[in-house]
Coordinates of C-alpha atoms in Angstrom, one line a residue:
M2 CA 25.9 -14.6 12.0
N3 CA 25.0 -12.0 9.5
R4 CA 21.8 -10.4 10.7
E5 CA 21.1 -8.4 7.5
A6 CA 17.9 -9.4 5.7
L7 CA 17.2 -10.0 2.1
V8 CA 14.0 -10.4 0.1
L9 CA 14.6 -13.7 -1.8
G10 CA 11.2 -14.3 -3.3
V11 CA 7.9 -12.6 -4.1
G12 CA 4.5 -13.7 -5.3
A13 CA 1.1 -12.2 -6.0
T14 CA -2.2 -13.2 -7.5
P15 CA -3.9 -10.9 -9.9
F16 CA -6.0 -8.4 -8.0
G17 CA -9.7 -8.1 -8.9
R18 CA -12.9 -10.1 -8.4
H19 CA -12.3 -13.8 -7.5
P20 CA -15.8 -15.2 -6.7
D21 CA -14.7 -18.8 -7.1
R22 CA -11.6 -18.7 -4.9
S23 CA -11.4 -18.6 -1.1
A24 CA -9.1 -16.4 0.8
G25 CA -7.1 -19.5 1.6
D26 CA -6.8 -20.4 -2.1
L27 CA -5.5 -16.9 -2.9
A28 CA -3.1 -16.9 0.1
G29 CA -1.7 -20.3 -0.8
R30 CA -1.2 -19.4 -4.4
A31 CA 0.8 -16.2 -3.5
A32 CA 2.8 -18.0 -0.9
H33 CA 3.8 -20.9 -3.2
E34 CA 4.7 -18.4 -6.0
A35 CA 7.0 -16.5 -3.6
L36 CA 8.6 -19.8 -2.5
R37 CA 9.1 -20.9 -6.1
D38 CA 10.7 -17.6 -6.8
A39 CA 13.0 -18.1 -3.9
G40 CA 13.8 -21.7 -4.8
L41 CA 12.5 -22.9 -1.5
A42 CA 9.7 -25.2 -0.2
P43 CA 7.3 -24.7 2.8
A44 CA 9.5 -27.0 4.9
D45 CA 12.3 -24.3 4.6
V46 CA 10.1 -21.6 6.3
G47 CA 10.8 -21.0 10.0
A48 CA 7.8 -18.7 10.6
V49 CA 4.8 -17.3 8.8
F50 CA 3.2 -13.8 9.4
H51 CA -0.3 -13.8 7.9
A52 CA -2.3 -10.6 7.5
T53 CA -6.0 -10.4 6.8
V54 CA -9.1 -8.5 7.7
S55 CA -11.8 -10.0 5.5
Q56 CA -11.4 -13.6 6.8
K57 CA -12.5 -12.1 10.2
A58 CA -15.0 -9.4 9.3
I59 CA -16.7 -11.1 6.3
D60 CA -16.1 -14.8 6.7
G61 CA -16.3 -14.8 10.6
Q62 CA -12.9 -16.7 10.7
H63 CA -11.6 -15.0 13.8
M64 CA -8.5 -15.9 15.9
I65 CA -6.8 -18.4 13.6
P66 CA -7.3 -17.2 10.0
G67 CA -3.7 -17.8 9.0
Q68 CA -3.7 -21.4 10.2
V69 CA -7.0 -22.1 8.4
A70 CA -5.8 -20.5 5.2
L71 CA -2.3 -22.0 4.9
R72 CA -2.3 -25.4 6.5
P73 CA -4.0 -27.0 3.4
H74 CA -1.2 -25.6 1.3
G75 CA 1.7 -27.3 3.2
F76 CA 2.3 -24.8 6.0
A77 CA 1.7 -27.1 9.0
G78 CA 3.7 -27.4 12.2
M79 CA 5.5 -24.1 11.9
P80 CA 4.7 -20.8 13.9
V81 CA 2.0 -18.8 12.2
V82 CA 1.4 -15.3 13.6
N83 CA -1.9 -13.6 12.7
V84 CA -1.6 -9.9 11.9
E85 CA -4.2 -7.2 11.5
N86 CA -3.2 -3.5 11.0
A87 CA -5.8 -2.0 8.7
C88 CA -4.5 -1.2 5.2
A89 CA -0.9 -1.7 6.4
G90 CA -1.5 -5.3 7.5
G91 CA 0.8 -6.8 4.8
A92 CA 3.5 -4.3 5.4
T93 CA 3.3 -5.0 9.1
A94 CA 3.6 -8.8 8.4
L95 CA 6.7 -8.0 6.4
W96 CA 8.1 -5.8 9.2
L97 CA 7.7 -8.7 11.6
A98 CA 9.3 -11.2 9.2
I99 CA 12.3 -8.9 8.7
A100 CA 12.6 -8.5 12.5
H101 CA 12.3 -12.2 13.0
V102 CA 15.1 -13.0 10.6
R103 CA 17.3 -10.2 11.9
A104 CA 16.9 -11.6 15.4
G105 CA 18.3 -14.9 14.3
L106 CA 15.1 -16.8 15.2
S107 CA 14.8 -18.4 11.7
D108 CA 16.8 -18.4 8.4
V109 CA 13.6 -17.9 6.4
A110 CA 10.4 -16.1 7.2
L111 CA 7.3 -15.7 5.0
A112 CA 4.9 -12.7 5.0
V113 CA 1.5 -13.3 3.5
G114 CA -1.3 -10.8 3.0
V115 CA -4.8 -11.7 1.7
D116 CA -8.3 -10.2 1.5
K117 CA -11.5 -11.1 -0.3
L118 CA -13.5 -7.9 -0.1
V119 CA -15.8 -8.4 -3.0
C120 CA -19.0 -10.1 -1.8
A121 CA -22.6 -10.5 -2.7
D122 CA -23.5 -7.6 -0.5
P123 CA -21.3 -4.6 -1.5
A124 CA -22.3 -2.7 1.6
R125 CA -20.8 -5.5 3.7
G126 CA -17.5 -5.2 2.0
L127 CA -17.4 -1.5 2.5
A128 CA -18.4 -1.9 6.1
V129 CA -15.1 -3.6 6.8
F130 CA -13.4 -0.2 6.6
D131 CA -15.6 1.3 9.4
G132 CA -13.4 -0.5 11.9
A133 CA -10.3 1.2 10.7
M134 CA -11.1 4.3 12.8
D135 CA -12.1 5.0 16.4
I136 CA -15.7 3.8 16.3
A137 CA -16.4 5.2 19.7
H138 CA -15.7 8.7 18.4
R139 CA -16.6 8.3 14.8
E140 CA -18.9 11.3 14.4
E141 CA -16.5 13.6 16.3
T142 CA -13.6 12.5 14.1
L143 CA -15.6 13.1 10.9
A144 CA -16.7 16.5 12.2
A145 CA -13.1 17.5 13.0
L146 CA -12.0 16.5 9.5
T147 CA -14.9 18.5 7.9
A148 CA -13.9 21.5 10.0
L149 CA -10.5 21.6 8.4
T150 CA -12.0 23.6 5.5
D151 CA -14.8 25.9 4.6
P152 CA -18.2 24.2 4.2
L153 CA -18.9 22.7 0.7
P154 CA -21.4 24.6 -1.4
P155 CA -24.5 22.6 -2.1
E156 CA -23.6 22.0 -5.8
L157 CA -20.5 20.1 -4.7
T158 CA -22.1 17.7 -2.2
V159 CA -22.9 14.1 -3.1
D160 CA -26.2 12.4 -2.1
G161 CA -26.7 8.7 -1.4
D162 CA -24.5 6.0 0.0
R163 CA -20.9 6.9 0.5
S164 CA -17.6 5.3 1.5
V165 CA -16.5 6.7 4.9
F166 CA -12.8 6.5 3.9
M167 CA -13.3 8.3 0.6
E168 CA -15.1 11.0 2.6
I169 CA -12.0 11.1 4.8
Y170 CA -9.6 11.4 1.9
A171 CA -11.8 14.1 0.3
S172 CA -11.7 16.1 3.5
L173 CA -7.9 15.9 3.6
A174 CA -7.7 16.8 -0.1
R175 CA -9.9 19.8 0.4
A176 CA -7.7 21.0 3.3
H177 CA -4.6 20.6 1.0
I178 CA -6.4 22.5 -1.8
Q179 CA -7.3 25.4 0.6
R180 CA -3.9 25.6 2.2
F181 CA -1.5 25.0 -0.8
G182 CA -3.6 25.7 -3.9
T183 CA -3.7 22.1 -5.1
T184 CA -6.2 21.6 -7.9
E185 CA -8.6 19.0 -9.3
A186 CA -6.4 19.0 -12.4
H187 CA -3.4 17.9 -10.2
L188 CA -5.5 15.0 -8.8
A189 CA -6.6 14.0 -12.3
A190 CA -2.9 14.0 -13.5
V191 CA -2.0 11.6 -10.7
S192 CA -4.9 9.3 -11.6
A193 CA -4.3 9.4 -15.3
K194 CA -0.6 8.5 -14.8
N195 CA -1.4 5.5 -12.5
H196 CA -4.1 4.2 -14.9
A197 CA -1.7 4.5 -17.8
H198 CA 0.9 2.5 -15.8
S199 CA -1.6 -0.3 -15.0
V200 CA -2.2 -1.1 -18.6
H201 CA 1.1 -2.9 -18.6
N202 CA 0.6 -4.8 -15.3
P203 CA -1.1 -8.2 -15.8
R204 CA -1.9 -8.4 -12.0
A205 CA -3.8 -5.1 -12.0
H206 CA -7.5 -5.0 -11.2
F207 CA -8.1 -2.4 -13.9
R208 CA -6.0 -2.1 -17.0
R209 CA -7.6 0.8 -18.8
A210 CA -6.1 4.2 -19.5
F211 CA -8.0 7.4 -18.8
T212 CA -7.4 10.9 -19.9
A213 CA -7.4 13.6 -17.3
E214 CA -10.5 15.0 -18.9
E215 CA -12.3 11.7 -18.6
I216 CA -11.3 11.5 -14.9
L217 CA -12.6 14.9 -14.1
A218 CA -15.9 14.2 -15.9
A219 CA -16.4 10.9 -14.1
R220 CA -19.0 10.3 -11.4
R221 CA -18.1 12.3 -8.2
V222 CA -17.5 10.2 -5.1
A223 CA -16.8 13.1 -2.7
W224 CA -15.5 16.4 -4.0
P225 CA -12.9 16.7 -5.3
L226 CA -12.6 13.0 -5.9
T227 CA -14.1 11.1 -8.8
V228 CA -14.4 7.3 -9.3
P229 CA -11.1 6.9 -11.2
M230 CA -9.2 8.8 -8.5
C231 CA -10.2 6.2 -5.9
S232 CA -9.0 2.7 -5.2
P233 CA -11.5 -0.1 -6.0
V234 CA -12.6 -2.8 -3.6
S235 CA -10.6 -5.9 -4.6
D236 CA -9.7 -9.5 -3.9
G237 CA -6.1 -10.8 -3.9
A238 CA -3.0 -12.0 -2.1
A239 CA 0.7 -11.3 -2.1
A240 CA 3.6 -12.9 -0.3
V241 CA 7.3 -12.1 0.4
V242 CA 10.1 -14.5 1.5
V243 CA 12.7 -12.9 3.8
T244 CA 16.1 -14.6 4.6
R245 CA 19.3 -13.8 6.3
A246 CA 22.0 -12.3 4.0
D247 CA 24.3 -15.3 4.5
F248 CA 21.6 -17.8 3.7
T249 CA 21.9 -17.4 0.0
R250 CA 24.2 -16.1 -2.8
D251 CA 21.3 -15.7 -5.2
E252 CA 22.1 -12.6 -7.2
T253 CA 18.4 -11.9 -7.7
A254 CA 17.9 -11.3 -3.9
V255 CA 17.2 -7.7 -2.9
A256 CA 18.6 -6.1 0.3
V257 CA 16.3 -4.7 3.0
L258 CA 18.0 -1.4 3.7
S259 CA 15.5 -0.4 6.3
S260 CA 12.0 -1.3 7.6
V261 CA 10.1 1.2 9.8
L262 CA 6.6 0.9 11.4
L263 CA 5.1 3.8 13.4
S264 CA 1.8 4.7 14.9
G265 CA 0.4 8.2 14.9
T266 CA 0.6 11.0 17.4
D267 CA -1.5 14.0 18.3
R268 CA -0.4 17.0 16.2
A269 CA -1.8 20.3 14.9
A270 CA -3.5 20.1 11.5
D271 CA -1.0 22.5 10.0
D272 CA 2.1 20.7 11.2
A273 CA 2.7 18.7 8.1
G274 CA 6.4 18.1 9.1
R275 CA 5.2 15.8 11.9
H276 CA 2.7 13.8 9.7
I277 CA 3.0 10.1 10.5
G278 CA 4.2 9.4 7.0
R279 CA 6.9 12.0 7.1
R280 CA 8.2 10.7 10.4
A281 CA 8.3 7.1 9.1
V282 CA 10.1 8.2 5.9
L283 CA 12.7 10.2 7.8
A284 CA 13.4 7.3 10.1
A285 CA 13.7 4.9 7.2
Y286 CA 16.1 7.1 5.3
E287 CA 18.3 7.5 8.4
K288 CA 18.4 3.7 9.0
A289 CA 19.1 3.0 5.3
G290 CA 21.8 5.7 5.0
V291 CA 20.1 7.2 2.0
G292 CA 17.9 10.2 1.1
P293 CA 15.2 11.1 -1.4
Q294 CA 17.9 12.0 -3.9
D295 CA 19.0 8.4 -3.9
V296 CA 15.6 6.8 -4.7
D297 CA 15.0 5.6 -8.2
V298 CA 11.4 4.2 -7.9
A299 CA 8.6 4.3 -5.3
E300 CA 5.3 2.6 -4.5
V301 CA 3.0 4.7 -2.3
H302 CA -0.4 4.3 -0.7
D303 CA -2.6 6.1 -3.2
A304 CA -6.0 4.9 -1.8
T305 CA -7.0 8.1 -3.7
A306 CA -5.0 10.3 -6.0
F307 CA -4.6 12.8 -3.1
G308 CA -2.8 10.1 -1.1
E309 CA -0.1 10.0 -3.7
I310 CA 0.3 13.8 -3.7
Q311 CA 0.6 13.8 0.1
Q312 CA 3.1 10.9 0.2
V313 CA 5.5 12.3 -2.5
E314 CA 5.7 15.3 -0.2
N315 CA 6.4 13.1 2.8
L316 CA 9.0 11.2 0.9
G317 CA 10.9 14.4 0.2
F318 CA 10.5 14.2 -3.6
C319 CA 9.3 17.8 -3.5
P320 CA 8.6 20.4 -0.8
I321 CA 5.5 20.1 1.4
G322 CA 2.6 21.7 -0.5
D323 CA 4.2 21.1 -4.0
G324 CA 2.9 17.5 -4.5
G325 CA 0.3 18.6 -7.0
P326 CA 2.5 20.6 -9.4
W327 CA 5.3 18.0 -9.0
S328 CA 2.9 15.3 -10.1
A329 CA 1.4 17.3 -12.9
S330 CA 4.8 18.0 -14.3
G331 CA 5.2 14.3 -15.1
A332 CA 8.1 13.7 -12.7
G333 CA 6.3 10.7 -11.2
A334 CA 5.5 9.0 -14.5
L335 CA 7.5 6.3 -16.2
G336 CA 10.3 8.1 -18.0
G337 CA 10.0 11.0 -15.5
A338 CA 12.6 12.0 -12.9
L339 CA 11.3 9.6 -10.2
P340 CA 8.6 7.1 -11.2
V341 CA 5.9 6.6 -8.6
N342 CA 3.5 3.6 -8.6
P343 CA 4.7 1.9 -11.9
S344 CA 2.4 -0.9 -10.9
G345 CA -0.6 1.4 -11.3
G346 CA -1.0 1.9 -7.6
L347 CA -4.0 1.2 -5.5
E348 CA -6.2 3.3 -7.9
S349 CA -5.9 0.7 -10.6
R350 CA -3.8 -2.2 -9.4
G351 CA -6.5 -2.6 -6.7
H352 CA -6.6 -2.7 -2.9
P353 CA -7.3 -6.0 -1.2
V354 CA -6.3 -4.3 2.0
S355 CA -3.9 -6.7 3.7
A356 CA -2.2 -7.6 0.5
T357 CA -1.4 -4.1 -0.6
G358 CA 1.8 -3.5 1.3
L359 CA 3.3 -6.8 0.0
A360 CA 2.1 -6.1 -3.6
Q361 CA 4.2 -2.9 -3.4
I362 CA 7.2 -5.0 -2.5
H363 CA 6.4 -7.4 -5.3
E364 CA 6.5 -4.5 -7.8
L365 CA 9.7 -3.0 -6.3
V366 CA 11.6 -6.3 -6.3
T367 CA 10.6 -6.8 -9.9
Q368 CA 11.9 -3.3 -10.7
L369 CA 15.2 -3.8 -8.9
R370 CA 15.7 -7.1 -10.7
G371 CA 15.1 -5.4 -14.0
R372 CA 12.2 -7.7 -14.9
A373 CA 9.3 -5.2 -15.2
G374 CA 9.1 -5.2 -19.0
V375 CA 7.3 -2.2 -20.5
R376 CA 7.0 -0.5 -17.1
Q377 CA 10.7 -1.0 -16.1
V378 CA 12.4 2.0 -14.5
S379 CA 15.8 2.3 -16.1
D380 CA 18.7 1.1 -13.8
A381 CA 16.7 1.1 -10.7
R382 CA 18.9 0.5 -7.7
I383 CA 17.1 2.0 -4.6
A384 CA 13.3 1.6 -4.1
V385 CA 11.0 2.8 -1.4
A386 CA 7.5 1.6 -0.4
E387 CA 5.1 3.6 1.8
N388 CA 2.0 2.0 3.1
G389 CA -0.5 3.6 5.5
G390 CA -3.5 2.2 7.3
G391 CA -6.6 3.4 9.3
L392 CA -7.3 6.8 10.7
Y393 CA -6.8 8.1 14.2
G394 CA -7.3 11.8 14.6
I395 CA -6.3 13.6 11.4
E396 CA -3.8 11.2 10.0
E397 CA -3.3 7.5 9.4
A398 CA -3.2 5.3 12.5
V399 CA -0.2 3.3 11.2
A400 CA 2.5 3.9 8.6
A401 CA 5.1 1.5 7.2
V402 CA 8.1 2.4 5.1
T403 CA 10.5 -0.1 3.5
I404 CA 13.6 0.7 1.6
L405 CA 15.1 -1.9 -0.7
G406 CA 18.4 -1.9 -2.7
R407 CA 19.9 -4.0 -5.4
T408 CA 22.7 -6.4 -4.3
R409 CA 24.5 -6.6 -7.7

């Protein structure tokens, strides 16, 4: 039996505000689109891995969210595994689906990620993210992050309600600025690039281009981040069909070259070489037998513009500390040396937490098939997705990296 895995089908809803659709409606829509893309039916699926946080935290649908969401859409009788892993929930579901197929347990596995985070009480939607860190040591964690840099002068502080994770990203961005000389202009360049990409993505939450000057002048969230530099709260779902390599001869199938999932470790703040994202990337490259020089297109977890700067460094597209200048050079833009986030990324495609990792795969499979239209990367053959989740200590609690390759 050939234990290699292929991505045979992908599906995704538009990301944005879906007040009239339940999480189950969104999940079912993405799942059926992925199966149609694969030329399969629900009865062909051997197991489903379903990721969500909002069905639990907002709807109160604990314990069996996947069964409740998917049975009305024809997914009855088969194993359904419920997954939660912060913003990497969808990527974790995919990791499990790949492992399931490679183990020979099924010919076909389905990964589904869905979240409805837009609700009548915006504070309730944002409160979902509070559980993505060590709640027993919340204040100590935030204090440790703040201590990474010199105190902010009063004129740069922001009053009023704040998103805890935007505060976290801002602290990490300030540390990068202080250590490596990264600038607000570098962050604005990343954000402007991603918003420009999203104009051509019909599934993106926001499809408006911004100049770097508009981004810098926008409302401040937490210095140095402004609103366009930050991912929105979104609703949406995405799904991926995984099969054994000898299950199909479909030339549109994409090879899974490697799939890595790691959790964080205790490390010194200045030890960037052992960052969880860097460790996951290096392991994925080794398993795939490729390196950063082989990658043609990437989707990374830009929950803020700083996230992309950090991850292009972890991916080895530039030296550690050079992510800002590398991004500002245009290297990561469509037409650049190595396009990053042609979908628009989390900043503009949107971030329905558990769907994000699978939406990255949707984009990369579309790129490798040569079907991305205006945002197509020329002759893309190797693609990498990096998806992080939560915070534990001074880095993400979980990191997932998937490397895909064309089969024709």
